[in-house]
Amino acid sequence: MASKPYPLEIRDLEPHEAEKMKVFSGEKTGFVRIGPKGYVLAHRFLEIAADIYNMDIRPSDVFVVTYARSGTTWTQELVWLVANDLDYDTAKSVYLTERFPFLEFSMMVHPEMIQRYLENSKGDEKKQKEIKMMTSHIVKQLALAPSPRFIKTHLPLSLLPPNLLDAKVVYVARDPKDVVVSYFHLCSSMTFMGWTGDFKQFWNLFISDLQYWSPFFEHLKEAWAKRHHPNLLFIFYEELQKDLPGVIKRISAFMGKNYSDEEVATLCEHLDVKNFKTNPSINNEQFKELGLTTPDLQFVRKGKSGGWRDYFDEEMIARTDKWIEENMRNTDLRFPSAQ
């Protein structure tokens, strides 16, 4: 499918890094670093890297791009509804994972894990079909999909097609201290990731740029550098919390839509975390049914900022603050307070 060879360097992790990443027991083939920034991805990404880089971008495409656990799901639902004339009936009846497929998801689920899920659902043809569809190559499915296509990805801009900004891109950033807490809970629940460590181990890998899609700050800086491009809208998770109506209006204008204050208020109510947490179409209920997550998964958790204080000790706070300061020294990127 790929028309050109993959132009970015691919290298294995250093042996000491690879050893640390074994705590992700679901990834059986290990991890690689991609490109000059050294983004960390599962080895299976090599099967799809060139197809993603060379995929045909349509001007009608809409991408939501984030580092994991930065408000992705919230933004996807918001963007989809704004673009689709507030069609709540479809939004409630069709899984968000179907309305807004996850571009690189097939790299996340190792063939050994797929086999395990298929064996566990033996005799249930519907479940077997869903597992195969969900873990297959999304780019091939997208090539056949009608426009407009809505696409979620955690890949940084440099690993996406060079002409990505022919399409609309909404990029969401979040304070890394809250990201790492939310990310830890997610990885602990996703059986295909198989996280076996504690929070401090997870945090240590995160600030060492040893997590899926890391380095965190390089990811953000790439998008921040493009924030004035007319086809990229850069927003912060903290803005979604502090002024959801204002962000809805910004996204609406970006998408060429205009909604009344009353319509915006109704959308805010739909997106309110108390309703969002109980909405089965966005909460990955499908993943639970197929065994891809633990039964207690809360895909949408608290939807607040500052929760990291319950997890960090003094040493972790000091080291994280130093890491943030070092990485933001040469940029005007700043995280707004949600308070």
mmCIF file of N, CA and C in Angstrom, residues 240-283:
data_model
loop_
_atom_site.group_PDB
_atom_site.id
_atom_site.type_symbol
_atom_site.label_atom_id
_atom_site.label_comp_id
_atom_site.label_asym_id
_atom_site.label_seq_id
_atom_site.Cartn_x
_atom_site.Cartn_y
_atom_site.Cartn_z
ATOM 1 N N LEU A 240 -10.652 23.359 28.279
ATOM 2 C CA LEU A 240 -11.909 22.607 28.183
ATOM 3 C C LEU A 240 -12.622 22.600 29.528
ATOM 4 N N GLN A 241 -11.847 22.483 30.588
ATOM 5 C CA GLN A 241 -12.433 22.460 31.924
ATOM 6 C C GLN A 241 -12.929 23.834 32.368
ATOM 7 N N LYS A 242 -12.120 24.818 32.089
ATOM 8 C CA LYS A 242 -12.402 26.163 32.613
ATOM 9 C C LYS A 242 -13.490 26.887 31.823
ATOM 10 N N ASP A 243 -13.498 26.687 30.503
ATOM 11 C CA ASP A 243 -14.442 27.432 29.656
ATOM 12 C C ASP A 243 -14.892 26.558 28.493
ATOM 13 N N LEU A 244 -15.657 25.506 28.807
ATOM 14 C CA LEU A 244 -16.108 24.580 27.774
ATOM 15 C C LEU A 244 -16.932 25.286 26.690
ATOM 16 N N PRO A 245 -17.874 26.178 27.047
ATOM 17 C CA PRO A 245 -18.627 26.875 25.987
ATOM 18 C C PRO A 245 -17.716 27.655 25.039
ATOM 19 N N GLY A 246 -16.686 28.293 25.604
ATOM 20 C CA GLY A 246 -15.754 29.068 24.774
ATOM 21 C C GLY A 246 -14.980 28.182 23.815
ATOM 22 N N VAL A 247 -14.553 27.008 24.294
ATOM 23 C CA VAL A 247 -13.804 26.081 23.436
ATOM 24 C C VAL A 247 -14.726 25.496 22.363
ATOM 25 N N ILE A 248 -15.967 25.204 22.725
ATOM 26 C CA ILE A 248 -16.933 24.707 21.731
ATOM 27 C C ILE A 248 -17.094 25.730 20.605
ATOM 28 N N LYS A 249 -17.170 26.997 20.971
ATOM 29 C CA LYS A 249 -17.326 28.046 19.946
ATOM 30 C C LYS A 249 -16.083 28.155 19.072
ATOM 31 N N ARG A 250 -14.903 27.995 19.680
ATOM 32 C CA ARG A 250 -13.656 28.034 18.898
ATOM 33 C C ARG A 250 -13.588 26.858 17.924
ATOM 34 N N ILE A 251 -13.942 25.674 18.412
ATOM 35 C CA ILE A 251 -13.909 24.486 17.550
ATOM 36 C C ILE A 251 -14.972 24.604 16.461
ATOM 37 N N SER A 252 -16.138 25.132 16.807
ATOM 38 C CA SER A 252 -17.199 25.325 15.809
ATOM 39 C C SER A 252 -16.739 26.248 14.692
ATOM 40 N N ALA A 253 -16.129 27.366 15.069
ATOM 41 C CA ALA A 253 -15.625 28.316 14.059
ATOM 42 C C ALA A 253 -14.559 27.647 13.196
ATOM 43 N N PHE A 254 -13.678 26.865 13.837
ATOM 44 C CA PHE A 254 -12.610 26.148 13.130
ATOM 45 C C PHE A 254 -13.186 25.161 12.120
ATOM 46 N N MET A 255 -14.337 24.557 12.487
ATOM 47 C CA MET A 255 -14.978 23.562 11.617
ATOM 48 C C MET A 255 -15.975 24.204 10.653
ATOM 49 N N GLY A 256 -16.064 25.534 10.670
ATOM 50 C CA GLY A 256 -16.991 26.221 9.770
ATOM 51 C C GLY A 256 -18.444 26.071 10.181
ATOM 52 N N LYS A 257 -18.678 25.925 11.490
ATOM 53 C CA LYS A 257 -20.046 25.760 12.006
ATOM 54 C C LYS A 257 -20.381 26.909 12.952
ATOM 55 N N ASN A 258 -21.680 27.110 13.155
ATOM 56 C CA ASN A 258 -22.124 28.170 14.059
ATOM 57 C C ASN A 258 -23.342 27.677 14.827
ATOM 58 N N TYR A 259 -23.256 27.670 16.150
ATOM 59 C CA TYR A 259 -24.361 27.182 16.977
ATOM 60 C C TYR A 259 -24.808 28.252 17.963
ATOM 61 N N SER A 260 -26.105 28.212 18.284
ATOM 62 C CA SER A 260 -26.672 29.189 19.217
ATOM 63 C C SER A 260 -26.182 28.900 20.636
ATOM 64 N N ASP A 261 -26.344 29.875 21.523
ATOM 65 C CA ASP A 261 -25.951 29.688 22.931
ATOM 66 C C ASP A 261 -26.700 28.508 23.546
ATOM 67 N N GLU A 262 -27.946 28.350 23.151
ATOM 68 C CA GLU A 262 -28.763 27.256 23.675
ATOM 69 C C GLU A 262 -28.213 25.904 23.210
ATOM 70 N N GLU A 263 -27.827 25.823 21.952
ATOM 71 C CA GLU A 263 -27.248 24.580 21.417
ATOM 72 C C GLU A 263 -25.910 24.277 22.088
ATOM 73 N N VAL A 264 -25.132 25.314 22.330
ATOM 74 C CA VAL A 264 -23.841 25.145 23.015
ATOM 75 C C VAL A 264 -24.077 24.646 24.442
ATOM 76 N N ALA A 265 -25.073 25.195 25.118
ATOM 77 C CA ALA A 265 -25.388 24.778 26.493
ATOM 78 C C ALA A 265 -25.798 23.309 26.534
ATOM 79 N N THR A 266 -26.575 22.873 25.548
ATOM 80 C CA THR A 266 -27.001 21.459 25.474
ATOM 81 C C THR A 266 -25.792 20.556 25.245
ATOM 82 N N LEU A 267 -24.876 20.987 24.395
ATOM 83 C CA LEU A 267 -23.658 20.209 24.138
ATOM 84 C C LEU A 267 -22.787 20.150 25.399
ATOM 85 N N CYS A 268 -22.697 21.249 26.127
ATOM 86 C CA CYS A 268 -21.941 21.263 27.389
ATOM 87 C C CYS A 268 -22.510 20.235 28.364
ATOM 88 N N GLU A 269 -23.828 20.150 28.422
ATOM 89 C CA GLU A 269 -24.489 19.197 29.323
ATOM 90 C C GLU A 269 -24.153 17.764 28.890
ATOM 91 N N HIS A 270 -24.189 17.508 27.579
ATOM 92 C CA HIS A 270 -23.835 16.185 27.049
ATOM 93 C C HIS A 270 -22.394 15.818 27.408
ATOM 94 N N LEU A 271 -21.510 16.814 27.378
ATOM 95 C CA LEU A 271 -20.080 16.589 27.613
ATOM 96 C C LEU A 271 -19.693 16.682 29.083
ATOM 97 N N ASP A 272 -20.630 17.057 29.951
ATOM 98 C CA ASP A 272 -20.332 17.153 31.378
ATOM 99 C C ASP A 272 -19.852 15.794 31.880
ATOM 100 N N VAL A 273 -18.806 15.806 32.695
ATOM 101 C CA VAL A 273 -18.155 14.544 33.075
ATOM 102 C C VAL A 273 -19.137 13.582 33.746
ATOM 103 N N LYS A 274 -20.124 14.107 34.476
ATOM 104 C CA LYS A 274 -21.075 13.200 35.160
ATOM 105 C C LYS A 274 -21.912 12.407 34.146
ATOM 106 N N ASN A 275 -22.212 13.031 32.995
ATOM 107 C CA ASN A 275 -22.939 12.329 31.931
ATOM 108 C C ASN A 275 -21.992 11.519 31.063
ATOM 109 N N PHE A 276 -20.800 12.059 30.866
ATOM 110 C CA PHE A 276 -19.807 11.425 30.007
ATOM 111 C C PHE A 276 -19.401 10.063 30.569
ATOM 112 N N LYS A 277 -19.235 10.005 31.902
ATOM 113 C CA LYS A 277 -18.793 8.774 32.558
ATOM 114 C C LYS A 277 -19.792 7.639 32.405
ATOM 115 N N THR A 278 -21.069 7.995 32.199
ATOM 116 C CA THR A 278 -22.105 6.960 32.115
ATOM 117 C C THR A 278 -22.591 6.735 30.688
ATOM 118 N N ASN A 279 -21.884 7.305 29.721
ATOM 119 C CA ASN A 279 -22.272 7.179 28.315
ATOM 120 C C ASN A 279 -21.563 5.956 27.713
ATOM 121 N N PRO A 280 -22.298 4.852 27.471
ATOM 122 C CA PRO A 280 -21.627 3.626 27.006
ATOM 123 C C PRO A 280 -20.948 3.760 25.643
ATOM 124 N N SER A 281 -21.403 4.691 24.806
ATOM 125 C CA SER A 281 -20.823 4.775 23.460
ATOM 126 C C SER A 281 -19.399 5.341 23.480
ATOM 127 N N ILE A 282 -19.024 6.017 24.562
ATOM 128 C CA ILE A 282 -17.663 6.580 24.593
ATOM 129 C C ILE A 282 -16.782 5.927 25.656
ATOM 130 N N ASN A 283 -17.337 5.024 26.453
ATOM 131 C CA ASN A 283 -16.597 4.493 27.591
ATOM 132 C C ASN A 283 -15.904 3.165 27.347
#
